[in-house]
Amino acid sequence: MHTEPLPDDEPPRSPPPPPPRGRGFDPSALFVVLEGLRRAAPRELQGQLTDLIREFLLTLRSLIDWYLERLDQSRREPEVENIPID
């Protein structure tokens, strides 16, 4: 790879801008994988795997509920105590 030096009168190039932010986490790929695992499991294990996926989703829902409650709480003022200075 051959790069030519920049002429003295040309200012150095700035780095490229960062990539645009995505829309966030998309759980659809996770659900496709979980469904594929459930279908690929032997018939004897499909019920247990379905129960495991159900427990995972319930746990995920609980975490989301907890996080939303935390966001909804108003910010409390920190408790301060007046200490007399002698």
mmCIF file of N, CA and C in Angstrom:
data_model
loop_
_atom_site.group_PDB
_atom_site.id
_atom_site.type_symbol
_atom_site.label_atom_id
_atom_site.label_comp_id
_atom_site.label_asym_id
_atom_site.label_seq_id
_atom_site.Cartn_x
_atom_site.Cartn_y
_atom_site.Cartn_z
ATOM 1 N N MET A 1 0.844 -1.174 0.000
ATOM 2 C CA MET A 1 0.000 0.000 0.000
ATOM 3 C C MET A 1 0.890 1.237 0.000
ATOM 4 N N HIS A 2 0.716 2.064 -0.987
ATOM 5 C CA HIS A 2 1.548 3.256 -1.141
ATOM 6 C C HIS A 2 0.684 4.490 -0.904
ATOM 7 N N THR A 3 1.116 5.308 0.034
ATOM 8 C CA THR A 3 0.399 6.560 0.282
ATOM 9 C C THR A 3 1.327 7.709 -0.034
ATOM 10 N N GLU A 4 0.782 8.696 -0.663
ATOM 11 C CA GLU A 4 1.569 9.869 -1.007
ATOM 12 C C GLU A 4 1.536 10.852 0.155
ATOM 13 N N PRO A 5 2.661 11.494 0.432
ATOM 14 C CA PRO A 5 2.653 12.486 1.507
ATOM 15 C C PRO A 5 1.793 13.680 1.119
ATOM 16 N N LEU A 6 1.212 14.305 2.115
ATOM 17 C CA LEU A 6 0.386 15.482 1.864
ATOM 18 C C LEU A 6 1.281 16.671 1.549
ATOM 19 N N PRO A 7 0.881 17.507 0.609
ATOM 20 C CA PRO A 7 1.658 18.725 0.353
ATOM 21 C C PRO A 7 1.635 19.612 1.597
ATOM 22 N N ASP A 8 2.681 20.439 1.707
ATOM 23 C CA ASP A 8 2.801 21.304 2.883
ATOM 24 C C ASP A 8 1.653 22.300 3.005
ATOM 25 N N ASP A 9 1.083 22.725 1.874
ATOM 26 C CA ASP A 9 0.034 23.736 1.936
ATOM 27 C C ASP A 9 -1.357 23.135 2.194
ATOM 28 N N GLU A 10 -1.481 21.820 2.187
ATOM 29 C CA GLU A 10 -2.782 21.187 2.415
ATOM 30 C C GLU A 10 -2.913 20.823 3.898
ATOM 31 N N PRO A 11 -4.008 21.265 4.540
ATOM 32 C CA PRO A 11 -4.165 20.927 5.964
ATOM 33 C C PRO A 11 -4.415 19.421 6.129
ATOM 34 N N PRO A 12 -4.049 18.886 7.276
ATOM 35 C CA PRO A 12 -4.289 17.454 7.490
ATOM 36 C C PRO A 12 -5.784 17.151 7.458
ATOM 37 N N ARG A 13 -6.098 15.990 6.961
ATOM 38 C CA ARG A 13 -7.504 15.589 6.863
ATOM 39 C C ARG A 13 -8.028 15.186 8.236
ATOM 40 N N SER A 14 -9.262 15.553 8.481
ATOM 41 C CA SER A 14 -9.868 15.162 9.758
ATOM 42 C C SER A 14 -10.365 13.717 9.641
ATOM 43 N N PRO A 15 -10.471 13.025 10.757
ATOM 44 C CA PRO A 15 -10.942 11.639 10.700
ATOM 45 C C PRO A 15 -12.397 11.595 10.243
ATOM 46 N N PRO A 16 -12.823 10.471 9.704
ATOM 47 C CA PRO A 16 -14.214 10.375 9.243
ATOM 48 C C PRO A 16 -15.168 10.465 10.434
ATOM 49 N N PRO A 17 -16.386 10.917 10.189
ATOM 50 C CA PRO A 17 -17.345 11.029 11.293
ATOM 51 C C PRO A 17 -17.711 9.635 11.818
ATOM 52 N N PRO A 18 -18.148 9.561 13.065
ATOM 53 C CA PRO A 18 -18.536 8.255 13.602
ATOM 54 C C PRO A 18 -19.775 7.739 12.886
ATOM 55 N N PRO A 19 -19.983 6.439 12.895
ATOM 56 C CA PRO A 19 -21.175 5.904 12.240
ATOM 57 C C PRO A 19 -22.430 6.381 12.962
ATOM 58 N N PRO A 20 -23.542 6.492 12.252
ATOM 59 C CA PRO A 20 -24.773 6.957 12.896
ATOM 60 C C PRO A 20 -25.234 5.955 13.953
ATOM 61 N N ARG A 21 -25.882 6.483 14.972
ATOM 62 C CA ARG A 21 -26.391 5.619 16.039
ATOM 63 C C ARG A 21 -27.521 4.760 15.491
ATOM 64 N N GLY A 22 -27.535 3.525 15.947
ATOM 65 C CA GLY A 22 -28.603 2.621 15.550
ATOM 66 C C GLY A 22 -29.881 2.935 16.300
ATOM 67 N N ARG A 23 -30.906 2.185 15.992
ATOM 68 C CA ARG A 23 -32.187 2.407 16.650
ATOM 69 C C ARG A 23 -32.257 1.710 17.994
ATOM 70 N N GLY A 24 -31.213 1.014 18.386
ATOM 71 C CA GLY A 24 -31.237 0.305 19.662
ATOM 72 C C GLY A 24 -31.245 -1.190 19.442
ATOM 73 N N PHE A 25 -31.410 -1.893 20.521
ATOM 74 C CA PHE A 25 -31.388 -3.348 20.485
ATOM 75 C C PHE A 25 -32.658 -3.884 19.847
ATOM 76 N N ASP A 26 -32.512 -4.780 18.898
ATOM 77 C CA ASP A 26 -33.647 -5.413 18.243
ATOM 78 C C ASP A 26 -33.706 -6.863 18.698
ATOM 79 N N PRO A 27 -34.687 -7.218 19.538
ATOM 80 C CA PRO A 27 -34.730 -8.576 20.090
ATOM 81 C C PRO A 27 -35.262 -9.624 19.117
ATOM 82 N N SER A 28 -35.677 -9.242 17.924
ATOM 83 C CA SER A 28 -36.279 -10.217 17.018
ATOM 84 C C SER A 28 -35.308 -11.338 16.654
ATOM 85 N N ALA A 29 -34.028 -11.029 16.499
ATOM 86 C CA ALA A 29 -33.052 -12.076 16.179
ATOM 87 C C ALA A 29 -32.937 -13.074 17.326
ATOM 88 N N LEU A 30 -32.986 -12.582 18.558
ATOM 89 C CA LEU A 30 -32.941 -13.467 19.721
ATOM 90 C C LEU A 30 -34.135 -14.411 19.727
ATOM 91 N N PHE A 31 -35.312 -13.889 19.416
ATOM 92 C CA PHE A 31 -36.509 -14.726 19.416
ATOM 93 C C PHE A 31 -36.457 -15.771 18.301
ATOM 94 N N VAL A 32 -35.884 -15.408 17.171
ATOM 95 C CA VAL A 32 -35.740 -16.373 16.073
ATOM 96 C C VAL A 32 -34.809 -17.505 16.497
ATOM 97 N N VAL A 33 -33.709 -17.161 17.174
ATOM 98 C CA VAL A 33 -32.767 -18.182 17.645
ATOM 99 C C VAL A 33 -33.434 -19.086 18.672
ATOM 100 N N LEU A 34 -34.158 -18.497 19.626
ATOM 101 C CA LEU A 34 -34.834 -19.304 20.649
ATOM 102 C C LEU A 34 -35.857 -20.247 20.021
ATOM 103 N N GLU A 35 -36.614 -19.758 19.066
ATOM 104 C CA GLU A 35 -37.603 -20.610 18.399
ATOM 105 C C GLU A 35 -36.913 -21.711 17.602
ATOM 106 N N GLY A 36 -35.805 -21.390 16.965
ATOM 107 C CA GLY A 36 -35.054 -22.408 16.230
ATOM 108 C C GLY A 36 -34.507 -23.483 17.151
ATOM 109 N N LEU A 37 -33.998 -23.076 18.321
ATOM 110 C CA LEU A 37 -33.512 -24.059 19.298
ATOM 111 C C LEU A 37 -34.645 -24.955 19.784
ATOM 112 N N ARG A 38 -35.787 -24.343 20.036
ATOM 113 C CA ARG A 38 -36.925 -25.133 20.522
ATOM 114 C C ARG A 38 -37.356 -26.165 19.480
ATOM 115 N N ARG A 39 -37.403 -25.748 18.230
ATOM 116 C CA ARG A 39 -37.832 -26.674 17.170
ATOM 117 C C ARG A 39 -36.781 -27.738 16.869
ATOM 118 N N ALA A 40 -35.504 -27.407 17.082
ATOM 119 C CA ALA A 40 -34.436 -28.361 16.788
ATOM 120 C C ALA A 40 -34.261 -29.391 17.898
ATOM 121 N N ALA A 41 -34.801 -29.109 19.066
ATOM 122 C CA ALA A 41 -34.645 -30.024 20.202
ATOM 123 C C ALA A 41 -35.456 -31.295 19.959
ATOM 124 N N PRO A 42 -34.992 -32.409 20.504
ATOM 125 C CA PRO A 42 -35.784 -33.641 20.396
ATOM 126 C C PRO A 42 -37.156 -33.456 21.045
ATOM 127 N N ARG A 43 -38.113 -34.223 20.582
ATOM 128 C CA ARG A 43 -39.494 -34.107 21.052
ATOM 129 C C ARG A 43 -39.578 -34.222 22.578
ATOM 130 N N GLU A 44 -38.728 -35.074 23.175
ATOM 131 C CA GLU A 44 -38.775 -35.276 24.624
ATOM 132 C C GLU A 44 -38.357 -34.018 25.383
ATOM 133 N N LEU A 45 -37.529 -33.176 24.760
ATOM 134 C CA LEU A 45 -37.021 -31.982 25.430
ATOM 135 C C LEU A 45 -37.769 -30.705 25.061
ATOM 136 N N GLN A 46 -38.643 -30.760 24.076
ATOM 137 C CA GLN A 46 -39.306 -29.539 23.620
ATOM 138 C C GLN A 46 -40.143 -28.889 24.715
ATOM 139 N N GLY A 47 -40.824 -29.687 25.515
ATOM 140 C CA GLY A 47 -41.626 -29.126 26.604
ATOM 141 C C GLY A 47 -40.756 -28.420 27.628
ATOM 142 N N GLN A 48 -39.637 -29.056 27.991
ATOM 143 C CA GLN A 48 -38.730 -28.437 28.963
ATOM 144 C C GLN A 48 -38.099 -27.169 28.396
ATOM 145 N N LEU A 49 -37.741 -27.215 27.133
ATOM 146 C CA LEU A 49 -37.145 -26.035 26.506
ATOM 147 C C LEU A 49 -38.171 -24.906 26.390
ATOM 148 N N THR A 50 -39.418 -25.251 26.095
ATOM 149 C CA THR A 50 -40.478 -24.242 26.049
ATOM 150 C C THR A 50 -40.652 -23.596 27.419
ATOM 151 N N ASP A 51 -40.629 -24.408 28.486
ATOM 152 C CA ASP A 51 -40.730 -23.867 29.846
ATOM 153 C C ASP A 51 -39.541 -22.959 30.161
ATOM 154 N N LEU A 52 -38.351 -23.366 29.732
ATOM 155 C CA LEU A 52 -37.156 -22.559 29.967
ATOM 156 C C LEU A 52 -37.258 -21.212 29.250
ATOM 157 N N ILE A 53 -37.716 -21.225 28.011
ATOM 158 C CA ILE A 53 -37.877 -19.984 27.247
ATOM 159 C C ILE A 53 -38.931 -19.099 27.906
ATOM 160 N N ARG A 54 -40.019 -19.701 28.375
ATOM 161 C CA ARG A 54 -41.072 -18.942 29.053
ATOM 162 C C ARG A 54 -40.508 -18.253 30.301
ATOM 163 N N GLU A 55 -39.724 -18.989 31.097
ATOM 164 C CA GLU A 55 -39.123 -18.405 32.301
ATOM 165 C C GLU A 55 -38.159 -17.272 31.938
ATOM 166 N N PHE A 56 -37.404 -17.465 30.867
ATOM 167 C CA PHE A 56 -36.491 -16.416 30.413
ATOM 168 C C PHE A 56 -37.264 -15.155 30.036
ATOM 169 N N LEU A 57 -38.349 -15.319 29.287
ATOM 170 C CA LEU A 57 -39.124 -14.162 28.852
ATOM 171 C C LEU A 57 -39.808 -13.467 30.030
ATOM 172 N N LEU A 58 -40.286 -14.245 31.004
ATOM 173 C CA LEU A 58 -40.886 -13.645 32.199
ATOM 174 C C LEU A 58 -39.842 -12.858 32.994
ATOM 175 N N THR A 59 -38.637 -13.406 33.076
ATOM 176 C CA THR A 59 -37.557 -12.698 33.765
ATOM 177 C C THR A 59 -37.210 -11.411 33.029
ATOM 178 N N LEU A 60 -37.149 -11.481 31.711
ATOM 179 C CA LEU A 60 -36.866 -10.291 30.910
ATOM 180 C C LEU A 60 -37.947 -9.235 31.116
ATOM 181 N N ARG A 61 -39.203 -9.665 31.145
ATOM 182 C CA ARG A 61 -40.303 -8.721 31.368
ATOM 183 C C ARG A 61 -40.196 -8.074 32.749
ATOM 184 N N SER A 62 -39.830 -8.873 33.762
ATOM 185 C CA SER A 62 -39.662 -8.327 35.113
ATOM 186 C C SER A 62 -38.542 -7.293 35.155
ATOM 187 N N LEU A 63 -37.449 -7.576 34.456
ATOM 188 C CA LEU A 63 -36.345 -6.612 34.405
ATOM 189 C C LEU A 63 -36.766 -5.313 33.722
ATOM 190 N N ILE A 64 -37.535 -5.427 32.662
ATOM 191 C CA ILE A 64 -38.014 -4.232 31.960
ATOM 192 C C ILE A 64 -38.945 -3.435 32.866
ATOM 193 N N ASP A 65 -39.876 -4.130 33.560
ATOM 194 C CA ASP A 65 -40.786 -3.445 34.483
ATOM 195 C C ASP A 65 -40.010 -2.727 35.582
ATOM 196 N N TRP A 66 -38.998 -3.406 36.149
ATOM 197 C CA TRP A 66 -38.183 -2.805 37.205
ATOM 198 C C TRP A 66 -37.482 -1.554 36.690
ATOM 199 N N TYR A 67 -36.931 -1.648 35.495
ATOM 200 C CA TYR A 67 -36.203 -0.517 34.931
ATOM 201 C C TYR A 67 -37.147 0.655 34.660
ATOM 202 N N LEU A 68 -38.339 0.364 34.139
ATOM 203 C CA LEU A 68 -39.294 1.437 33.869
ATOM 204 C C LEU A 68 -39.761 2.099 35.159
ATOM 205 N N GLU A 69 -39.971 1.316 36.212
ATOM 206 C CA GLU A 69 -40.340 1.895 37.505
ATOM 207 C C GLU A 69 -39.235 2.816 38.006
ATOM 208 N N ARG A 70 -38.010 2.382 37.832
ATOM 209 C CA ARG A 70 -36.871 3.186 38.266
ATOM 210 C C ARG A 70 -36.810 4.503 37.493
ATOM 211 N N LEU A 71 -37.128 4.456 36.202
ATOM 212 C CA LEU A 71 -37.126 5.678 35.400
ATOM 213 C C LEU A 71 -38.266 6.613 35.795
ATOM 214 N N ASP A 72 -39.411 6.046 36.183
ATOM 215 C CA ASP A 72 -40.583 6.851 36.514
ATOM 216 C C ASP A 72 -40.484 7.530 37.873
ATOM 217 N N GLN A 73 -39.664 7.019 38.758
ATOM 218 C CA GLN A 73 -39.544 7.624 40.081
ATOM 219 C C GLN A 73 -38.943 9.017 39.941
ATOM 220 N N SER A 74 -39.530 9.930 40.685
ATOM 221 C CA SER A 74 -38.968 11.283 40.638
ATOM 222 C C SER A 74 -37.645 11.292 41.389
ATOM 223 N N ARG A 75 -36.782 12.135 40.933
ATOM 224 C CA ARG A 75 -35.476 12.221 41.591
ATOM 225 C C ARG A 75 -35.668 12.870 42.952
ATOM 226 N N ARG A 76 -35.230 12.167 43.951
ATOM 227 C CA ARG A 76 -35.346 12.688 45.308
ATOM 228 C C ARG A 76 -34.153 13.580 45.604
ATOM 229 N N GLU A 77 -34.424 14.588 46.402
ATOM 230 C CA GLU A 77 -33.340 15.451 46.859
ATOM 231 C C GLU A 77 -32.492 14.663 47.846
ATOM 232 N N PRO A 78 -31.197 14.810 47.796
ATOM 233 C CA PRO A 78 -30.365 14.086 48.759
ATOM 234 C C PRO A 78 -30.632 14.604 50.173
ATOM 235 N N GLU A 79 -30.631 13.679 51.115
ATOM 236 C CA GLU A 79 -30.844 14.067 52.502
ATOM 237 C C GLU A 79 -29.582 14.741 53.015
ATOM 238 N N VAL A 80 -29.770 15.914 53.595
ATOM 239 C CA VAL A 80 -28.636 16.641 54.157
ATOM 240 C C VAL A 80 -28.910 16.900 55.627
ATOM 241 N N GLU A 81 -27.863 16.992 56.371
ATOM 242 C CA GLU A 81 -27.979 17.250 57.804
ATOM 243 C C GLU A 81 -27.133 18.473 58.122
ATOM 244 N N ASN A 82 -27.744 19.432 58.800
ATOM 245 C CA ASN A 82 -26.998 20.622 59.211
ATOM 246 C C ASN A 82 -26.131 20.266 60.405
ATOM 247 N N ILE A 83 -24.862 20.508 60.266
ATOM 248 C CA ILE A 83 -23.915 20.242 61.348
ATOM 249 C C ILE A 83 -23.390 21.590 61.823
ATOM 250 N N PRO A 84 -23.612 21.907 63.107
ATOM 251 C CA PRO A 84 -23.129 23.205 63.595
ATOM 252 C C PRO A 84 -21.604 23.249 63.602
ATOM 253 N N ILE A 85 -21.072 24.389 63.204
ATOM 254 C CA ILE A 85 -19.626 24.585 63.196
ATOM 255 C C ILE A 85 -19.294 25.509 64.360
ATOM 256 N N ASP A 86 -18.477 25.039 65.263
ATOM 257 C CA ASP A 86 -18.099 25.842 66.440
ATOM 258 C C ASP A 86 -16.836 26.613 66.201
#
